Amino acid sequence: MKTTLEITSEPLPRDLALVGEGLSAFNDRDVGASGRKTLAVFVRDDAGAIVAGISGYTAWGWLYVQWLWVDEKLRGQRIAASMLDAAEREALARGCKAAWIDTFNPTAAKVYQRQGYQPFGTLPDFPAGRSRIFLQKRLAST
């Protein structure tokens, strides 16, 4: 079989889906089905607009918080903590035993540590001048 290598900054959604499906099938055979399920938490204002949110997923008994954002006007009011608590409760209901999150923002890292997350690794200069910090938390005893 002859192959070619393609690099693109605009991949087709169907091509990305094919790669994801291929990896999922491989992982299912290798370590078992992930049970991956999206998890989102939103905070809305009186008009229904989103002013804070979490986006992530649960898989293999873990919660991964991919994105956590709080509108600048609402920071410092423990909204991130409330959203993390809600996401963790849902993850526990889904059978998760632990959670992980990463950030390159030192203030966010402190918020996560106050919530019980502990650093387990860093990538220096990612982005330049900062370190990306990876944190985890046990949600229930195993």
PDB file of C-alpha atoms in Angstrom, residues 16-119:
ATOM      1  CA  LEU A  16     -11.162  13.968  12.647  1.00  0.00           C
ATOM      2  CA  ALA A  17     -14.103  11.701  13.487  1.00  0.00           C
ATOM      3  CA  LEU A  18     -12.431   8.809  11.651  1.00  0.00           C
ATOM      4  CA  VAL A  19      -9.202   9.278  13.640  1.00  0.00           C
ATOM      5  CA  GLY A  20     -11.178   9.472  16.909  1.00  0.00           C
ATOM      6  CA  GLU A  21     -13.169   6.351  16.058  1.00  0.00           C
ATOM      7  CA  GLY A  22      -9.995   4.477  15.127  1.00  0.00           C
ATOM      8  CA  LEU A  23      -8.279   5.419  18.386  1.00  0.00           C
ATOM      9  CA  SER A  24     -11.384   4.564  20.414  1.00  0.00           C
ATOM     10  CA  ALA A  25     -11.611   1.138  18.775  1.00  0.00           C
ATOM     11  CA  PHE A  26      -7.924   0.510  19.496  1.00  0.00           C
ATOM     12  CA  ASN A  27      -8.264   1.613  23.129  1.00  0.00           C
ATOM     13  CA  ASP A  28     -11.411  -0.487  23.611  1.00  0.00           C
ATOM     14  CA  ARG A  29      -9.463  -3.569  22.499  1.00  0.00           C
ATOM     15  CA  ASP A  30      -6.381  -2.594  24.505  1.00  0.00           C
ATOM     16  CA  VAL A  31      -7.793  -1.487  27.898  1.00  0.00           C
ATOM     17  CA  GLY A  32     -11.575  -1.810  27.627  1.00  0.00           C
ATOM     18  CA  ALA A  33     -14.327   0.611  26.781  1.00  0.00           C
ATOM     19  CA  SER A  34     -13.823   4.088  28.194  1.00  0.00           C
ATOM     20  CA  GLY A  35     -17.467   4.888  28.825  1.00  0.00           C
ATOM     21  CA  ARG A  36     -16.576   8.420  27.739  1.00  0.00           C
ATOM     22  CA  LYS A  37     -19.380  10.860  28.404  1.00  0.00           C
ATOM     23  CA  THR A  38     -19.387  14.644  28.094  1.00  0.00           C
ATOM     24  CA  LEU A  39     -19.845  16.637  31.288  1.00  0.00           C
ATOM     25  CA  ALA A  40     -20.584  20.360  31.373  1.00  0.00           C
ATOM     26  CA  VAL A  41     -21.525  22.756  34.168  1.00  0.00           C
ATOM     27  CA  PHE A  42     -22.806  26.253  33.384  1.00  0.00           C
ATOM     28  CA  VAL A  43     -23.565  29.328  35.469  1.00  0.00           C
ATOM     29  CA  ARG A  44     -26.070  31.682  33.867  1.00  0.00           C
ATOM     30  CA  ASP A  45     -27.063  35.236  34.683  1.00  0.00           C
ATOM     31  CA  ASP A  46     -30.650  36.519  35.042  1.00  0.00           C
ATOM     32  CA  ALA A  47     -30.952  36.833  31.252  1.00  0.00           C
ATOM     33  CA  GLY A  48     -29.801  33.233  30.722  1.00  0.00           C
ATOM     34  CA  ALA A  49     -26.369  34.121  29.359  1.00  0.00           C
ATOM     35  CA  ILE A  50     -23.499  31.852  30.371  1.00  0.00           C
ATOM     36  CA  VAL A  51     -21.145  33.704  32.737  1.00  0.00           C
ATOM     37  CA  ALA A  52     -19.046  30.702  33.822  1.00  0.00           C
ATOM     38  CA  GLY A  53     -18.636  27.116  32.807  1.00  0.00           C
ATOM     39  CA  ILE A  54     -16.815  23.815  32.850  1.00  0.00           C
ATOM     40  CA  SER A  55     -16.425  21.523  29.872  1.00  0.00           C
ATOM     41  CA  GLY A  56     -14.917  18.080  30.161  1.00  0.00           C
ATOM     42  CA  TYR A  57     -15.763  14.424  30.221  1.00  0.00           C
ATOM     43  CA  THR A  58     -15.690  11.262  32.270  1.00  0.00           C
ATOM     44  CA  ALA A  59     -13.854   8.165  31.033  1.00  0.00           C
ATOM     45  CA  TRP A  60     -12.254   5.088  32.589  1.00  0.00           C
ATOM     46  CA  GLY A  61     -13.398   6.170  36.035  1.00  0.00           C
ATOM     47  CA  TRP A  62     -11.852   9.645  35.826  1.00  0.00           C
ATOM     48  CA  LEU A  63     -13.240  13.148  35.424  1.00  0.00           C
ATOM     49  CA  TYR A  64     -11.202  15.360  33.119  1.00  0.00           C
ATOM     50  CA  VAL A  65     -11.919  19.099  33.333  1.00  0.00           C
ATOM     51  CA  GLN A  66     -10.765  20.368  29.959  1.00  0.00           C
ATOM     52  CA  TRP A  67     -11.974  23.965  30.262  1.00  0.00           C
ATOM     53  CA  LEU A  68     -12.979  26.065  33.258  1.00  0.00           C
ATOM     54  CA  TRP A  69     -13.873  29.715  32.766  1.00  0.00           C
ATOM     55  CA  VAL A  70     -15.418  32.393  34.987  1.00  0.00           C
ATOM     56  CA  ASP A  71     -16.322  35.840  33.659  1.00  0.00           C
ATOM     57  CA  GLU A  72     -13.866  38.406  34.982  1.00  0.00           C
ATOM     58  CA  LYS A  73     -16.612  40.310  36.868  1.00  0.00           C
ATOM     59  CA  LEU A  74     -17.474  37.186  38.886  1.00  0.00           C
ATOM     60  CA  ARG A  75     -14.010  35.963  39.815  1.00  0.00           C
ATOM     61  CA  GLY A  76     -13.184  35.700  43.513  1.00  0.00           C
ATOM     62  CA  GLN A  77     -16.722  34.590  44.441  1.00  0.00           C
ATOM     63  CA  ARG A  78     -15.993  30.831  44.657  1.00  0.00           C
ATOM     64  CA  ILE A  79     -17.883  30.152  41.431  1.00  0.00           C
ATOM     65  CA  ALA A  80     -15.069  27.915  40.152  1.00  0.00           C
ATOM     66  CA  ALA A  81     -15.215  25.969  43.422  1.00  0.00           C
ATOM     67  CA  SER A  82     -18.991  25.564  43.118  1.00  0.00           C
ATOM     68  CA  MET A  83     -18.711  24.353  39.538  1.00  0.00           C
ATOM     69  CA  LEU A  84     -15.924  21.907  40.426  1.00  0.00           C
ATOM     70  CA  ASP A  85     -18.032  20.570  43.321  1.00  0.00           C
ATOM     71  CA  ALA A  86     -20.977  20.040  40.947  1.00  0.00           C
ATOM     72  CA  ALA A  87     -18.797  18.335  38.311  1.00  0.00           C
ATOM     73  CA  GLU A  88     -17.225  16.086  40.945  1.00  0.00           C
ATOM     74  CA  ARG A  89     -20.645  15.087  42.329  1.00  0.00           C
ATOM     75  CA  GLU A  90     -21.783  14.146  38.827  1.00  0.00           C
ATOM     76  CA  ALA A  91     -18.527  12.256  38.215  1.00  0.00           C
ATOM     77  CA  LEU A  92     -19.059  10.293  41.442  1.00  0.00           C
ATOM     78  CA  ALA A  93     -22.600   9.488  40.321  1.00  0.00           C
ATOM     79  CA  ARG A  94     -21.073   8.144  37.100  1.00  0.00           C
ATOM     80  CA  GLY A  95     -18.729   5.900  39.090  1.00  0.00           C
ATOM     81  CA  CYS A  96     -15.571   8.011  38.871  1.00  0.00           C
ATOM     82  CA  LYS A  97     -12.946   7.716  41.577  1.00  0.00           C
ATOM     83  CA  ALA A  98     -10.678  10.623  40.624  1.00  0.00           C
ATOM     84  CA  ALA A  99     -10.373  13.840  38.617  1.00  0.00           C
ATOM     85  CA  TRP A 100      -7.646  15.744  36.818  1.00  0.00           C
ATOM     86  CA  ILE A 101      -7.199  19.211  35.403  1.00  0.00           C
ATOM     87  CA  ASP A 102      -4.341  21.259  33.980  1.00  0.00           C
ATOM     88  CA  THR A 103      -3.559  24.962  33.840  1.00  0.00           C
ATOM     89  CA  PHE A 104      -0.738  27.382  33.160  1.00  0.00           C
ATOM     90  CA  ASN A 105      -2.331  30.079  35.319  1.00  0.00           C
ATOM     91  CA  PRO A 106      -0.796  30.234  38.822  1.00  0.00           C
ATOM     92  CA  THR A 107      -3.978  31.728  40.316  1.00  0.00           C
ATOM     93  CA  ALA A 108      -6.092  28.914  38.869  1.00  0.00           C
ATOM     94  CA  ALA A 109      -3.623  26.343  40.215  1.00  0.00           C
ATOM     95  CA  LYS A 110      -4.117  27.789  43.722  1.00  0.00           C
ATOM     96  CA  VAL A 111      -7.912  27.601  43.314  1.00  0.00           C
ATOM     97  CA  TYR A 112      -7.653  23.941  42.306  1.00  0.00           C
ATOM     98  CA  GLN A 113      -5.331  23.175  45.212  1.00  0.00           C
ATOM     99  CA  ARG A 114      -7.809  24.772  47.646  1.00  0.00           C
ATOM    100  CA  GLN A 115     -10.349  22.334  46.175  1.00  0.00           C
ATOM    101  CA  GLY A 116      -8.090  19.408  47.078  1.00  0.00           C
ATOM    102  CA  TYR A 117      -6.267  18.926  43.780  1.00  0.00           C
ATOM    103  CA  GLN A 118      -2.587  18.032  44.069  1.00  0.00           C
ATOM    104  CA  PRO A 119       0.071  18.674  41.403  1.00  0.00           C
TER     105      PRO A 119
END
